[in-house]
XYZ file of N, CA and C in Angstrom:
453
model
N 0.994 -7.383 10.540
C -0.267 -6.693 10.617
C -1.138 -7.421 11.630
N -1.895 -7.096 12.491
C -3.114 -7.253 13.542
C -4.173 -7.608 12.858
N -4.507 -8.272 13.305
C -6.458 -9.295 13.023
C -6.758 -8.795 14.105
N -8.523 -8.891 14.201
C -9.182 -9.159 14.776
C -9.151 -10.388 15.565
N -10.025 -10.742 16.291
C -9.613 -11.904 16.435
C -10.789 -12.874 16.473
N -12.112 -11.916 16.143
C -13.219 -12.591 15.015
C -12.839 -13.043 13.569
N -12.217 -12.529 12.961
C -12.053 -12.617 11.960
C -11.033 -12.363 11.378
N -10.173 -13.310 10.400
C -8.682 -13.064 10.157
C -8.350 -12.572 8.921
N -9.365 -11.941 8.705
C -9.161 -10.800 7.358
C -9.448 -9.755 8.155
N -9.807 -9.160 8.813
C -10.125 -7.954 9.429
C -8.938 -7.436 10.102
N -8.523 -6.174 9.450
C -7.372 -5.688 10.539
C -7.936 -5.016 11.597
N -7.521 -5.464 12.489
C -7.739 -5.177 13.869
C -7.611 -3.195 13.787
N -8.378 -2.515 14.452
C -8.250 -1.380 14.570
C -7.090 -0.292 15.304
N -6.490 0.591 14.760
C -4.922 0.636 14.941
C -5.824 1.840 16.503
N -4.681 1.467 17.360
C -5.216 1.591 19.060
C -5.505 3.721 19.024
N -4.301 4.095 18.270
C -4.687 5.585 17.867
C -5.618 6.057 16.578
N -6.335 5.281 15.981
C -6.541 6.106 14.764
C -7.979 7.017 14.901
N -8.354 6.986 16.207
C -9.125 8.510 16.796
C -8.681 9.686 16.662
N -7.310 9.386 17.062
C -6.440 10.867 17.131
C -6.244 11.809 16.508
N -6.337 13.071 16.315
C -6.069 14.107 15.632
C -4.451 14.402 15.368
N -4.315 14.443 14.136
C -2.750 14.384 13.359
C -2.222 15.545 14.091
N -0.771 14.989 14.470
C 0.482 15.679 14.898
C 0.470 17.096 14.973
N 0.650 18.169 15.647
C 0.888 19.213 15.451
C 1.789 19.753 14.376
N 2.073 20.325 13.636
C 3.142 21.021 12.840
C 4.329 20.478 13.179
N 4.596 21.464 14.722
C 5.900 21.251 15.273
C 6.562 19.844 15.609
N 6.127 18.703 15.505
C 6.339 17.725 16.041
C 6.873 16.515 14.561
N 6.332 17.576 13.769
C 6.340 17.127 11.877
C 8.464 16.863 11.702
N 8.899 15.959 10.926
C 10.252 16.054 11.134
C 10.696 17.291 10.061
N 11.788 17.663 10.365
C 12.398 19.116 9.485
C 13.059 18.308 8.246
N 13.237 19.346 7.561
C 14.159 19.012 6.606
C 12.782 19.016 5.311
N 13.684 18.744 3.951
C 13.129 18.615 3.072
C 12.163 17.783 3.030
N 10.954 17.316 1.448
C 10.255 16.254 0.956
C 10.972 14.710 1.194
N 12.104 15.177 0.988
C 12.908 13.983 0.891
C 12.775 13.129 2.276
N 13.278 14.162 3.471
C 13.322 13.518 4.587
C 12.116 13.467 5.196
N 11.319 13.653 4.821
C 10.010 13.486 5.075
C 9.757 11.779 4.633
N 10.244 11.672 3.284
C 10.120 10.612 2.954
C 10.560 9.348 3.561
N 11.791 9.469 3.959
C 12.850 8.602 4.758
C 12.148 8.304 5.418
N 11.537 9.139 6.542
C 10.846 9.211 7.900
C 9.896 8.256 7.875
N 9.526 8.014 6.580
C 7.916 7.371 6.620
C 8.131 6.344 6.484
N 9.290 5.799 5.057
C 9.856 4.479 4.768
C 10.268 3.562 6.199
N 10.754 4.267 7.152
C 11.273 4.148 8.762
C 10.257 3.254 9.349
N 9.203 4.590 9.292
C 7.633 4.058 10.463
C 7.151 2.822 9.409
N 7.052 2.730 8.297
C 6.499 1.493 7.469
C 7.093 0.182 7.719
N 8.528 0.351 7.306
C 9.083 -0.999 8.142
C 8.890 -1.350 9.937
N 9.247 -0.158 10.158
C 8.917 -0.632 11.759
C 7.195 -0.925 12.374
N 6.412 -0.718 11.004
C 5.352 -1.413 11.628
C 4.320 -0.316 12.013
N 4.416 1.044 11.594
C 3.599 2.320 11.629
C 3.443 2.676 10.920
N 2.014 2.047 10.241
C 1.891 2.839 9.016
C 0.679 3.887 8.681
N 0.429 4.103 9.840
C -0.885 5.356 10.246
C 0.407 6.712 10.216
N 1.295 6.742 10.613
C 2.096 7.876 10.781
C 2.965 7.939 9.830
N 2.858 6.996 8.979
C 3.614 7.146 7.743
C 2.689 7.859 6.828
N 1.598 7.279 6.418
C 0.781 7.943 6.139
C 0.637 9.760 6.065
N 0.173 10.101 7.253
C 0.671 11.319 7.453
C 1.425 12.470 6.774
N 2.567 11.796 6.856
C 3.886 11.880 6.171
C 3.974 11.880 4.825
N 3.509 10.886 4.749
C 3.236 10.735 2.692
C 2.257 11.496 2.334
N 1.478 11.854 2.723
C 0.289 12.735 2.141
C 0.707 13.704 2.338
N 2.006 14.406 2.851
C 2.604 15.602 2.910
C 3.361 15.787 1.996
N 4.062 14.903 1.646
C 4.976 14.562 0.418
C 4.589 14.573 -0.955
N 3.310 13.512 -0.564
C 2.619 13.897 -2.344
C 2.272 15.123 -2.501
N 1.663 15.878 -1.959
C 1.405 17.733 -1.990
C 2.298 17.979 -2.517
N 3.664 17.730 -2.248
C 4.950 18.277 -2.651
C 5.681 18.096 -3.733
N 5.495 16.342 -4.161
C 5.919 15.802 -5.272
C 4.703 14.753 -5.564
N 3.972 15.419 -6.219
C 2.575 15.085 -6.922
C 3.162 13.537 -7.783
N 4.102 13.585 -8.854
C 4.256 12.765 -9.817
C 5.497 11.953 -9.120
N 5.755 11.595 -7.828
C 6.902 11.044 -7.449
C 6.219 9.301 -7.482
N 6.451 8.472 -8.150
C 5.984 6.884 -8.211
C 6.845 6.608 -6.727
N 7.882 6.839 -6.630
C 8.093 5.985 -5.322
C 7.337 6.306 -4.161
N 7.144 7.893 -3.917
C 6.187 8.221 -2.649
C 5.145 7.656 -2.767
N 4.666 7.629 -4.049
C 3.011 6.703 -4.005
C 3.259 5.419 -3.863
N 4.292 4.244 -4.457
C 4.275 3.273 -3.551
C 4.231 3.642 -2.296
N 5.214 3.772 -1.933
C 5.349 3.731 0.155
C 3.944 4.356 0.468
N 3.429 5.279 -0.107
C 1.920 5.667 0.646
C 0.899 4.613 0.152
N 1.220 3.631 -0.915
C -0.090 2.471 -1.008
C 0.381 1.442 -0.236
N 1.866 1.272 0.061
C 2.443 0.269 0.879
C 1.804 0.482 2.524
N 1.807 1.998 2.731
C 1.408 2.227 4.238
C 0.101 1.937 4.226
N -0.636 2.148 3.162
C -2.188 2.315 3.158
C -2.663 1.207 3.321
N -2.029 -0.407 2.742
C -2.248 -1.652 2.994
C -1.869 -1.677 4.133
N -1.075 -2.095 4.619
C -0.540 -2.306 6.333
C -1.347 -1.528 6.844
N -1.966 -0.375 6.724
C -3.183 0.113 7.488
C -4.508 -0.601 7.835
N -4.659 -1.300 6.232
C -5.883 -1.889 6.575
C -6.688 -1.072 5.421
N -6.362 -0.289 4.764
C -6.965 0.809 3.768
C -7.154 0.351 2.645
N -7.445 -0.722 2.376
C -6.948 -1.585 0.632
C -8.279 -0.855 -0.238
N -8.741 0.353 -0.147
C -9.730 0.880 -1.121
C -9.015 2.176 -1.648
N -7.988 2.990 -0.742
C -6.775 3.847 -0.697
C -5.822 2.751 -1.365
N -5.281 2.320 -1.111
C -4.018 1.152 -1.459
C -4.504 1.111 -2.949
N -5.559 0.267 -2.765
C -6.136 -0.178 -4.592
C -5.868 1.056 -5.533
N -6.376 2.533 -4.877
C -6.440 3.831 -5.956
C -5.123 4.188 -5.957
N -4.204 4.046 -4.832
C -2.764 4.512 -5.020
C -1.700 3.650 -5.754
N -2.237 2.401 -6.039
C -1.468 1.709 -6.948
C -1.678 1.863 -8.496
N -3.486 1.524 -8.571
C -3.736 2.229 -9.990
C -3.190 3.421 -10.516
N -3.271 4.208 -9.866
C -2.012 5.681 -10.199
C -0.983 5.153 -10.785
N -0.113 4.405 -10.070
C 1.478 4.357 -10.365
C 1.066 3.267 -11.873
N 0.550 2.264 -11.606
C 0.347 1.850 -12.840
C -0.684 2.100 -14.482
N -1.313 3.607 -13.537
C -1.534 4.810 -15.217
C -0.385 5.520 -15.579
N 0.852 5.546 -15.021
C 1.832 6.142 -15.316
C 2.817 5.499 -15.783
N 3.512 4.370 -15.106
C 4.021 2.838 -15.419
C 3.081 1.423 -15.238
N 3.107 0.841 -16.894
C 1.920 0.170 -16.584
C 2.780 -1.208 -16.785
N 4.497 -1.411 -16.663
C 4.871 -2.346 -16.393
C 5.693 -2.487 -15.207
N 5.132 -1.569 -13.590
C 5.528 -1.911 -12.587
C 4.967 -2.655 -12.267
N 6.311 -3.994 -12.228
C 5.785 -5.275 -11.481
C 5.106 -5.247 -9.948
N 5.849 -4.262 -9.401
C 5.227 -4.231 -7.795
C 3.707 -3.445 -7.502
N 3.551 -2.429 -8.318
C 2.455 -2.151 -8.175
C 1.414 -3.189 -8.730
N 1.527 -3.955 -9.970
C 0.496 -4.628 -10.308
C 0.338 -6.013 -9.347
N 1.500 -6.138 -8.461
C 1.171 -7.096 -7.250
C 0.305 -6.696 -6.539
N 0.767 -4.892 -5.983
C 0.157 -4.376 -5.004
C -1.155 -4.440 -4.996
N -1.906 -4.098 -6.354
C -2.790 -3.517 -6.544
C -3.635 -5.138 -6.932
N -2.994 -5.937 -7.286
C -3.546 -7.226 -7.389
C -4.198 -7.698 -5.646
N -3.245 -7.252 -4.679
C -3.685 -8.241 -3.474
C -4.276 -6.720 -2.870
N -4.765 -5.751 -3.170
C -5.718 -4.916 -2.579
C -7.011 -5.095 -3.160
N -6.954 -5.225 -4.411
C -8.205 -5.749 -4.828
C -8.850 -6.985 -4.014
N -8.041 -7.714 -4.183
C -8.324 -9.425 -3.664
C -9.051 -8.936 -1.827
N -8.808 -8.176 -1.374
C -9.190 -7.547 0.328
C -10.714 -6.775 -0.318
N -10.619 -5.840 -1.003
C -11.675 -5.734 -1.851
C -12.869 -6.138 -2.194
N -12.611 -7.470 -2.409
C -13.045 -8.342 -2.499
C -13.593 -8.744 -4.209
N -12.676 -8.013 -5.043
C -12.482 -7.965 -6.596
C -11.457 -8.936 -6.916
N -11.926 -10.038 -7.027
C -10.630 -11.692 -6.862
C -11.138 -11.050 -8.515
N -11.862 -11.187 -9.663
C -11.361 -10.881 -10.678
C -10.293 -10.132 -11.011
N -10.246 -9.022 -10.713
C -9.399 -7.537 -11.133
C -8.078 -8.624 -10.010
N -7.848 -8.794 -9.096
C -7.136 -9.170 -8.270
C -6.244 -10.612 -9.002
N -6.793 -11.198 -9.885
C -6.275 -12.599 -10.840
C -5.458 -11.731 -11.633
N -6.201 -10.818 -12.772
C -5.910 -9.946 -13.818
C -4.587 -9.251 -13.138
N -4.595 -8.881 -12.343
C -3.047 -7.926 -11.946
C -2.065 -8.836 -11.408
N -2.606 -9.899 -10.493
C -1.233 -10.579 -10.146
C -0.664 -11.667 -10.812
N -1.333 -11.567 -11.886
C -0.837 -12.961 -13.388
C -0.083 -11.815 -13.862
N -0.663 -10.546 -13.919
C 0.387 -9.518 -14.450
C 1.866 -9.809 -13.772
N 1.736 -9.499 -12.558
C 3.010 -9.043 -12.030
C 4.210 -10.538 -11.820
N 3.029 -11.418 -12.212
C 3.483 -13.247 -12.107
C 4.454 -12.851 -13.856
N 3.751 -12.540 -14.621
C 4.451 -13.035 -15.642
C 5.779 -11.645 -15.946
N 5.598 -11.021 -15.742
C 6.619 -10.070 -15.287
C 7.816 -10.177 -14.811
N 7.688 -10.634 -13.675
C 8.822 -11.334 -12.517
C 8.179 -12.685 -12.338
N 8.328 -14.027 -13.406
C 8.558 -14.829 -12.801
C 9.480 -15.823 -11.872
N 10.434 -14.516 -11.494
C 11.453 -15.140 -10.309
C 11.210 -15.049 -8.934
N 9.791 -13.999 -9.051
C 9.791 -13.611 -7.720
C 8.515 -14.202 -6.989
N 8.584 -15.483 -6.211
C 7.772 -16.606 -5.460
C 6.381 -16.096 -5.530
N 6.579 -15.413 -4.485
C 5.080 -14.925 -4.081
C 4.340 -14.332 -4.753
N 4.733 -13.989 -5.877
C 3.726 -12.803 -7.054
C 2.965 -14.529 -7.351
N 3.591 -15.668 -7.510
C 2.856 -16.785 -7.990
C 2.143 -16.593 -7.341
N 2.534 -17.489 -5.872
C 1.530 -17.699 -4.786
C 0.799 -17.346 -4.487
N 0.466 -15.580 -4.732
C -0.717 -14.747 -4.505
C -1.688 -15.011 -5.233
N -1.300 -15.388 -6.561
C -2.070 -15.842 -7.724
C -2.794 -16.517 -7.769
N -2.208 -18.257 -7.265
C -2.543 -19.220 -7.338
C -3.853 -19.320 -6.485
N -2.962 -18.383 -5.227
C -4.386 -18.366 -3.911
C -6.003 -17.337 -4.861
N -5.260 -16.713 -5.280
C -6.485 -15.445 -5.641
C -7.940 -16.579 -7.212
N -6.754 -17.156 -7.684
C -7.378 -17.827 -8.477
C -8.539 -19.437 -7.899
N -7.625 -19.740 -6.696
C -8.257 -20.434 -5.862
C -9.501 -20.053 -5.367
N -9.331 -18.880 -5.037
C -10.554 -18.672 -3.810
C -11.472 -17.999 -5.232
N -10.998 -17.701 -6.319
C -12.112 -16.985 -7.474
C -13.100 -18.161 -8.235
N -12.395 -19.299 -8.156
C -13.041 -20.837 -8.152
C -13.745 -21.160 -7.449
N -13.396 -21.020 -6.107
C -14.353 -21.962 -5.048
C -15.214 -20.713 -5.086
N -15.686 -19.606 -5.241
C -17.171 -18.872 -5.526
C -17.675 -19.162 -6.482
N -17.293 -19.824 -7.376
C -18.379 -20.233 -8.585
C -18.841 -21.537 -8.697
């Protein structure tokens, strides 16, 4: 992800996001599904304004799908969107309220937020959940850190 380069919480502003969304025709064919693929694609490769897109076409389509709403809170962070991100994770976890990844997700969108409470509360969640998996600590430790040094 891009910073600013005032400031290294600030995502830098994505060079198109003036632009007016894709024409129809230019949209990939095929089902919800491959719609989906398409987006999972642009997310790893580092596009997640056009994934976006994509996913908000998908959810229209499959309203109650938890995985499309990850990948669309996954794109929405890598966007820089962590107020989208934060509401698209809370979703998945009013529906499953022991997805470990969303209560990460939604732990380190808060924390951008700037809700280091709610942001402790979810990623001790997703810490004690998966305590095999490193970084759910580390996020923690940091989120609990920086919720200290403000008081």
């Amino acid at each position: 992800m891009a910073y600013d380069d005032d400031d290294d919480l600030t995502p830098a502003p994505h060079p198109y996001a003036d632009l007016e969304p894709p024409p129809p025709d230019v949209l990939p064919r095929g089902e919800a599904y491959d719609w989906f693929q398409r987006a999972v694609e642009l997310i790893d490769a580092g596009s997640p304004h056009p994934a976006i897109e994509l996913l908000r076409r998908v959810v229209s389509d499959e309203p109650e799908s938890r995985s499309v709403r990850e990948a669309l809170a996954r794109a929405q962070f890598d966007a820089g969107m962590y107020v989208d991100a934060r509401d698209t994770f809370e979703w998945i976890i009013t529906v499953n309220p022991a997805d470990d990844y969303a209560q990460f997700g939604l732990g380190l969108s808060a924390a951008r937020t700037g809700d280091l409470a709610k942001a402790v509360e979810h990623l001790a969640l997703a810490a004690a959940m998966r305590p095999d998996i490193s970084h759910y600590a580390q996020a923690l430790r940091g989120a609990r850190a920086t919720l200290a040094a403000q008081k």
